[in-house]
Amino acid sequence: MNVSLNWLRQYVDVELSPEEISEILTTIGLEVEGMKKVESIKGGLRGVVIGHILTCEKHPNADKLSKTTVDVGAEEPLSIVCGAPNVAAGQKVLVATVGTTLYSADGEPWKIKKGKIRGEVSQGMICAEDELGLGQSHDGIMVLDDAAEVGAEARAYFNIEDDIVYDIGLTPNRSDATSHLGVARDVLAYLKINKDSNIKIKTPDISAFKIENTTKKIKVEVQNNEACPRYTGFVVDGIKVGPSPNWLKARLESIGVRSINNIVDITNFVLHEYGQPLHAFDYNKIGGQGIVVKCLDADTPFLSLDEVERKLHPNDLMICDADLKPMCIGGVFGGLNSGVTDSTTSIFLESAHFNAKYIRNTSTRHLLRTDAAKTFEKGSDPNICLEALKRAATLMNEIAGGHVCSELIDIYPQEIKPHVIHLNYNEVRTLMGADISKDEIHNILRAMEMEISPVDSDSIKVAVPTDKADVLRSVDLIEEILRIYGFNEIQIPSKISSTLSISDHPSKTQLRTEIATTLANSGWHEMMNLSLIESSYYQGTSLEDQLVLINNTSNVHLNAMRPEMLRSGLLSIKHNLNRNTRLLRYFEFGRSYIKTEEDYTETSKITLFIAGERALKDWKSTDKHQSDFYDLKQAVASILGRFNISKYQVSPVEDDRFIYGLNYHRGPKSIVSLGKVSSEVLKAMGIKSEVFFAEFDEKALFKAQSDKLNLQELNRFPGATRDLALVLDEHISFSDVEAIARKVDKKILKEIKLFDIYKSEKHLGEGKKSYAINYSFENKERTLKDKEIDKIMNQLMSKYESDLGAVIRK
């Protein structure tokens, strides 16, 4: 929200610097996120002075030019060549002197220079209003009153002021600060309490408001009082639509609101002055001269002001004419065929209070985030509708010649009264952390225009003004007191009291940090993906019916919570592959969301992704292979080893997301699944490279960890190794080979390693493969003998031949 300092000073007349005002705004909870200087007129008329044309004669070399001498208050008059048709001796004019910077209609700067025009010296320029930004006319130079002082600055003559605009980060609970008057009241309350100021707020003068006659008839019917608790309005006739005066343009443009015409500008001005949105309908375009406020049937077409046809929701509140033709989305956006145009002479001016929930839902549903909608959704003040309406009518009379010519409509079936809160003094002191007296509390509440009444010696009742829609509880009221009292006034205590809390050790945060450190030290990078994803990625999958769908008005495509973390991670893989990232090793901590028959399930996961090259190529690199399943398996093993997890079962993964893989589990509970991502999933995500993926169940991983370390003395006796080459059927896995070896010997056979796989139909036959396996033997009590190792190896070969149909390669 933008707040103009000049505008603010209309209501609070204080001699404070822009920096002091900024500090006060931040102190009272209106945090100033930015502060900038704004010129009401580009260039601010700097270098432009009032001149008196002493002589004017035709240019000797050009019929359409005039040669003038102009007194600008300097030692010598200036010689200026002018091409305006209305230039004449004796006129008081505006002169841009040499060195002055002016701006074109496109905002491009250009500088006045001394030069010759058709052989005659010209020492400046006599200006038209469009050349100075004072208007749009270029019919001739501006001629001023004879009373204008020669040599005076044009800035002073036109009362041109630079402005300071504050960018305030307005929080949703500050319905009272959506306007300049609201901010001014807050500033004034602070000054009364903290600066002993007796300044009173200067509210706009609406004493001139009157109803001229009731010749124009308008009938209003509100059919949905829940969505529209109050509706006011009247007809303003005899208006002349045209450009706004400079002061009005300056006020609006300083806060970033574009000037349209005097009528629309007045409604926008009142919105930012009072925090009350208004809407002007062309009276002659209202069918049946009647207004009906209601919700229409679903999918009713409505052509809005931006020339877009929108399909209405049954809860969209509409302002219709007597024929039930929709003219406006109430409190949100106008219609194309009912607004004010240059030919409009009569308007129906609306000032209403709409239900915040209706406005919020409609605004986000149609992606119409207008200033009016943002004001209503915070909770507008139902009791300023009439005052704002009268203010607008007064301005329309002054600026556009309009006068009220109908009865004043005010449909307010159930008055919204100030909310009364029971406030305990001790609760105030406890929550604020300050020993604030009763009188201080009373003074702060009165400074915020709140009425108080005693209950007992320890408490009072407070009537909260209706512009503070979010102040409903005592804690809300205490926050209001604290804002005006001043956060900086709360003393830092000399002692700190704390409560000891006990949690599991190590905490999940510590465990995650250890995992991240382990992976990062191995060249992995952490990624953080959105929990939202497009539901289309799951069409035709087993997860389609379990999606948690959402109504995301900010991005309609991201309409589901991710049911697993593979596809959201693949989006990051795809993004980096498309940018020629050659080595991808990413991990993520996140959650997945599933809809069950009775409830929703949220599960914490840890995922690992590998794609691309195994190592970046450089002059000393010899590894030119692509990353594979075993690189991923190694990373998984490092995490399991880090948490001392060794006792688990290994089974083939049963998950249609993988082509192949493994599942490490304890009973039915999976700790981690890992494998190669299926080509169907990759194709659907637009990825052509191989991707390997692991997914830990975080809860199962942390539960499986062990803090018990098994330490063993180093063996003093030398070990021995044997190698064996087996030709096996292709479907036999290494785990089958290892299981047999563990059964044959459990004493001295310590380690079994697969160090080579060989496949060749020519040398081995169809459907065959060769495993090269290394066996390590140790005895902690003595040195091993060859004959006892040979005995075990012979038993192994015999079992491999009988159980697996292996052929021993010799």
PDB file of N, CA and C in Angstrom, residues 313-359:
ATOM      1  N   HIS A 313     -19.730 -17.909 -10.753  1.00  0.00           N
ATOM      2  CA  HIS A 313     -19.922 -18.938  -9.739  1.00  0.00           C
ATOM      3  C   HIS A 313     -21.216 -18.597  -8.993  1.00  0.00           C
ATOM      4  N   PRO A 314     -21.954 -19.598  -8.500  1.00  0.00           N
ATOM      5  CA  PRO A 314     -23.219 -19.265  -7.807  1.00  0.00           C
ATOM      6  C   PRO A 314     -23.047 -18.434  -6.546  1.00  0.00           C
ATOM      7  N   ASN A 315     -21.817 -18.302  -6.032  1.00  0.00           N
ATOM      8  CA  ASN A 315     -21.578 -17.450  -4.851  1.00  0.00           C
ATOM      9  C   ASN A 315     -20.947 -16.108  -5.209  1.00  0.00           C
ATOM     10  N   ASP A 316     -20.867 -15.769  -6.487  1.00  0.00           N
ATOM     11  CA  ASP A 316     -20.400 -14.443  -6.895  1.00  0.00           C
ATOM     12  C   ASP A 316     -21.547 -13.446  -6.719  1.00  0.00           C
ATOM     13  N   LEU A 317     -21.333 -12.444  -5.879  1.00  0.00           N
ATOM     14  CA  LEU A 317     -22.369 -11.438  -5.651  1.00  0.00           C
ATOM     15  C   LEU A 317     -22.368 -10.443  -6.807  1.00  0.00           C
ATOM     16  N   MET A 318     -23.513 -10.258  -7.439  1.00  0.00           N
ATOM     17  CA  MET A 318     -23.605  -9.401  -8.627  1.00  0.00           C
ATOM     18  C   MET A 318     -24.529  -8.215  -8.374  1.00  0.00           C
ATOM     19  N   ILE A 319     -24.156  -7.097  -8.979  1.00  0.00           N
ATOM     20  CA  ILE A 319     -25.026  -5.919  -9.009  1.00  0.00           C
ATOM     21  C   ILE A 319     -25.721  -5.950 -10.365  1.00  0.00           C
ATOM     22  N   CYS A 320     -27.006  -6.184 -10.355  1.00  0.00           N
ATOM     23  CA  CYS A 320     -27.780  -6.341 -11.594  1.00  0.00           C
ATOM     24  C   CYS A 320     -28.739  -5.168 -11.754  1.00  0.00           C
ATOM     25  N   ASP A 321     -29.238  -4.993 -12.994  1.00  0.00           N
ATOM     26  CA  ASP A 321     -30.289  -3.997 -13.186  1.00  0.00           C
ATOM     27  C   ASP A 321     -31.644  -4.645 -12.922  1.00  0.00           C
ATOM     28  N   ALA A 322     -32.713  -3.897 -13.145  1.00  0.00           N
ATOM     29  CA  ALA A 322     -34.052  -4.404 -12.830  1.00  0.00           C
ATOM     30  C   ALA A 322     -34.423  -5.610 -13.685  1.00  0.00           C
ATOM     31  N   ASP A 323     -33.765  -5.760 -14.839  1.00  0.00           N
ATOM     32  CA  ASP A 323     -34.006  -6.911 -15.717  1.00  0.00           C
ATOM     33  C   ASP A 323     -33.107  -8.094 -15.379  1.00  0.00           C
ATOM     34  N   LEU A 324     -32.380  -8.002 -14.242  1.00  0.00           N
ATOM     35  CA  LEU A 324     -31.438  -9.018 -13.759  1.00  0.00           C
ATOM     36  C   LEU A 324     -30.267  -9.230 -14.714  1.00  0.00           C
ATOM     37  N   LYS A 325     -29.960  -8.193 -15.461  1.00  0.00           N
ATOM     38  CA  LYS A 325     -28.771  -8.225 -16.304  1.00  0.00           C
ATOM     39  C   LYS A 325     -27.570  -7.803 -15.447  1.00  0.00           C
ATOM     40  N   PRO A 326     -26.523  -8.665 -15.346  1.00  0.00           N
ATOM     41  CA  PRO A 326     -25.391  -8.320 -14.473  1.00  0.00           C
ATOM     42  C   PRO A 326     -24.626  -7.103 -14.988  1.00  0.00           C
ATOM     43  N   MET A 327     -24.383  -6.140 -14.091  1.00  0.00           N
ATOM     44  CA  MET A 327     -23.654  -4.923 -14.460  1.00  0.00           C
ATOM     45  C   MET A 327     -22.274  -4.852 -13.803  1.00  0.00           C
ATOM     46  N   CYS A 328     -22.106  -5.581 -12.698  1.00  0.00           N
ATOM     47  CA  CYS A 328     -20.865  -5.443 -11.938  1.00  0.00           C
ATOM     48  C   CYS A 328     -20.721  -6.625 -10.992  1.00  0.00           C
ATOM     49  N   ILE A 329     -19.479  -7.115 -10.826  1.00  0.00           N
ATOM     50  CA  ILE A 329     -19.204  -8.082  -9.762  1.00  0.00           C
ATOM     51  C   ILE A 329     -19.020  -7.265  -8.489  1.00  0.00           C
ATOM     52  N   GLY A 330     -19.970  -7.381  -7.581  1.00  0.00           N
ATOM     53  CA  GLY A 330     -20.010  -6.524  -6.406  1.00  0.00           C
ATOM     54  C   GLY A 330     -18.702  -6.483  -5.646  1.00  0.00           C
ATOM     55  N   GLY A 331     -18.147  -5.280  -5.470  1.00  0.00           N
ATOM     56  CA  GLY A 331     -16.944  -5.093  -4.692  1.00  0.00           C
ATOM     57  C   GLY A 331     -15.669  -5.561  -5.354  1.00  0.00           C
ATOM     58  N   VAL A 332     -15.752  -6.001  -6.609  1.00  0.00           N
ATOM     59  CA  VAL A 332     -14.571  -6.569  -7.263  1.00  0.00           C
ATOM     60  C   VAL A 332     -14.252  -5.889  -8.584  1.00  0.00           C
ATOM     61  N   PHE A 333     -15.204  -5.929  -9.550  1.00  0.00           N
ATOM     62  CA  PHE A 333     -14.874  -5.450 -10.895  1.00  0.00           C
ATOM     63  C   PHE A 333     -16.142  -5.040 -11.627  1.00  0.00           C
ATOM     64  N   GLY A 334     -16.027  -3.972 -12.414  1.00  0.00           N
ATOM     65  CA  GLY A 334     -17.166  -3.454 -13.145  1.00  0.00           C
ATOM     66  C   GLY A 334     -17.415  -4.177 -14.453  1.00  0.00           C
ATOM     67  N   GLY A 335     -18.574  -3.859 -15.058  1.00  0.00           N
ATOM     68  CA  GLY A 335     -18.940  -4.434 -16.342  1.00  0.00           C
ATOM     69  C   GLY A 335     -18.606  -3.490 -17.484  1.00  0.00           C
ATOM     70  N   LEU A 336     -18.509  -4.049 -18.682  1.00  0.00           N
ATOM     71  CA  LEU A 336     -18.096  -3.258 -19.838  1.00  0.00           C
ATOM     72  C   LEU A 336     -19.160  -2.268 -20.279  1.00  0.00           C
ATOM     73  N   ASN A 337     -20.427  -2.621 -20.103  1.00  0.00           N
ATOM     74  CA  ASN A 337     -21.497  -1.828 -20.712  1.00  0.00           C
ATOM     75  C   ASN A 337     -22.301  -0.978 -19.725  1.00  0.00           C
ATOM     76  N   SER A 338     -21.795  -0.816 -18.506  1.00  0.00           N
ATOM     77  CA  SER A 338     -22.567  -0.028 -17.543  1.00  0.00           C
ATOM     78  C   SER A 338     -21.748   1.096 -16.916  1.00  0.00           C
ATOM     79  N   GLY A 339     -20.484   1.234 -17.330  1.00  0.00           N
ATOM     80  CA  GLY A 339     -19.613   2.208 -16.703  1.00  0.00           C
ATOM     81  C   GLY A 339     -19.736   3.607 -17.274  1.00  0.00           C
ATOM     82  N   VAL A 340     -18.965   4.519 -16.695  1.00  0.00           N
ATOM     83  CA  VAL A 340     -18.970   5.927 -17.091  1.00  0.00           C
ATOM     84  C   VAL A 340     -18.153   6.117 -18.362  1.00  0.00           C
ATOM     85  N   THR A 341     -18.718   6.863 -19.325  1.00  0.00           N
ATOM     86  CA  THR A 341     -18.020   7.215 -20.557  1.00  0.00           C
ATOM     87  C   THR A 341     -18.011   8.733 -20.709  1.00  0.00           C
ATOM     88  N   ASP A 342     -17.375   9.236 -21.743  1.00  0.00           N
ATOM     89  CA  ASP A 342     -17.296  10.678 -21.962  1.00  0.00           C
ATOM     90  C   ASP A 342     -18.664  11.313 -22.182  1.00  0.00           C
ATOM     91  N   SER A 343     -19.641  10.501 -22.632  1.00  0.00           N
ATOM     92  CA  SER A 343     -20.976  11.045 -22.911  1.00  0.00           C
ATOM     93  C   SER A 343     -21.930  10.926 -21.719  1.00  0.00           C
ATOM     94  N   THR A 344     -21.474  10.362 -20.612  1.00  0.00           N
ATOM     95  CA  THR A 344     -22.330  10.177 -19.438  1.00  0.00           C
ATOM     96  C   THR A 344     -22.686  11.521 -18.819  1.00  0.00           C
ATOM     97  N   THR A 345     -23.956  11.695 -18.489  1.00  0.00           N
ATOM     98  CA  THR A 345     -24.416  12.927 -17.824  1.00  0.00           C
ATOM     99  C   THR A 345     -25.067  12.652 -16.472  1.00  0.00           C
ATOM    100  N   SER A 346     -25.504  11.401 -16.257  1.00  0.00           N
ATOM    101  CA  SER A 346     -26.110  11.025 -14.978  1.00  0.00           C
ATOM    102  C   SER A 346     -25.518   9.694 -14.525  1.00  0.00           C
ATOM    103  N   ILE A 347     -25.255   9.569 -13.229  1.00  0.00           N
ATOM    104  CA  ILE A 347     -24.725   8.318 -12.702  1.00  0.00           C
ATOM    105  C   ILE A 347     -25.506   7.898 -11.476  1.00  0.00           C
ATOM    106  N   PHE A 348     -25.535   6.592 -11.222  1.00  0.00           N
ATOM    107  CA  PHE A 348     -25.951   6.094  -9.914  1.00  0.00           C
ATOM    108  C   PHE A 348     -24.678   5.759  -9.176  1.00  0.00           C
ATOM    109  N   LEU A 349     -24.466   6.390  -8.023  1.00  0.00           N
ATOM    110  CA  LEU A 349     -23.237   6.224  -7.260  1.00  0.00           C
ATOM    111  C   LEU A 349     -23.494   5.272  -6.105  1.00  0.00           C
ATOM    112  N   GLU A 350     -22.741   4.175  -6.070  1.00  0.00           N
ATOM    113  CA  GLU A 350     -22.918   3.116  -5.071  1.00  0.00           C
ATOM    114  C   GLU A 350     -21.834   3.185  -4.008  1.00  0.00           C
ATOM    115  N   SER A 351     -22.255   3.022  -2.740  1.00  0.00           N
ATOM    116  CA  SER A 351     -21.318   2.873  -1.628  1.00  0.00           C
ATOM    117  C   SER A 351     -21.885   1.774  -0.748  1.00  0.00           C
ATOM    118  N   ALA A 352     -21.199   0.631  -0.700  1.00  0.00           N
ATOM    119  CA  ALA A 352     -21.765  -0.537  -0.023  1.00  0.00           C
ATOM    120  C   ALA A 352     -20.742  -1.171   0.903  1.00  0.00           C
ATOM    121  N   HIS A 353     -21.245  -2.021   1.785  1.00  0.00           N
ATOM    122  CA  HIS A 353     -20.390  -2.853   2.633  1.00  0.00           C
ATOM    123  C   HIS A 353     -20.656  -4.304   2.245  1.00  0.00           C
ATOM    124  N   PHE A 354     -19.612  -4.977   1.745  1.00  0.00           N
ATOM    125  CA  PHE A 354     -19.742  -6.359   1.305  1.00  0.00           C
ATOM    126  C   PHE A 354     -19.024  -7.293   2.269  1.00  0.00           C
ATOM    127  N   ASN A 355     -19.535  -8.516   2.358  1.00  0.00           N
ATOM    128  CA  ASN A 355     -18.949  -9.541   3.207  1.00  0.00           C
ATOM    129  C   ASN A 355     -17.549  -9.895   2.715  1.00  0.00           C
ATOM    130  N   ALA A 356     -16.571  -9.856   3.630  1.00  0.00           N
ATOM    131  CA  ALA A 356     -15.167 -10.064   3.250  1.00  0.00           C
ATOM    132  C   ALA A 356     -14.936 -11.431   2.621  1.00  0.00           C
ATOM    133  N   LYS A 357     -15.592 -12.475   3.126  1.00  0.00           N
ATOM    134  CA  LYS A 357     -15.369 -13.826   2.597  1.00  0.00           C
ATOM    135  C   LYS A 357     -15.869 -13.945   1.164  1.00  0.00           C
ATOM    136  N   TYR A 358     -17.037 -13.369   0.884  1.00  0.00           N
ATOM    137  CA  TYR A 358     -17.563 -13.405  -0.484  1.00  0.00           C
ATOM    138  C   TYR A 358     -16.600 -12.731  -1.447  1.00  0.00           C
ATOM    139  N   ILE A 359     -16.117 -11.558  -1.043  1.00  0.00           N
ATOM    140  CA  ILE A 359     -15.232 -10.791  -1.925  1.00  0.00           C
ATOM    141  C   ILE A 359     -13.912 -11.525  -2.135  1.00  0.00           C
TER     142      ILE A 359
END
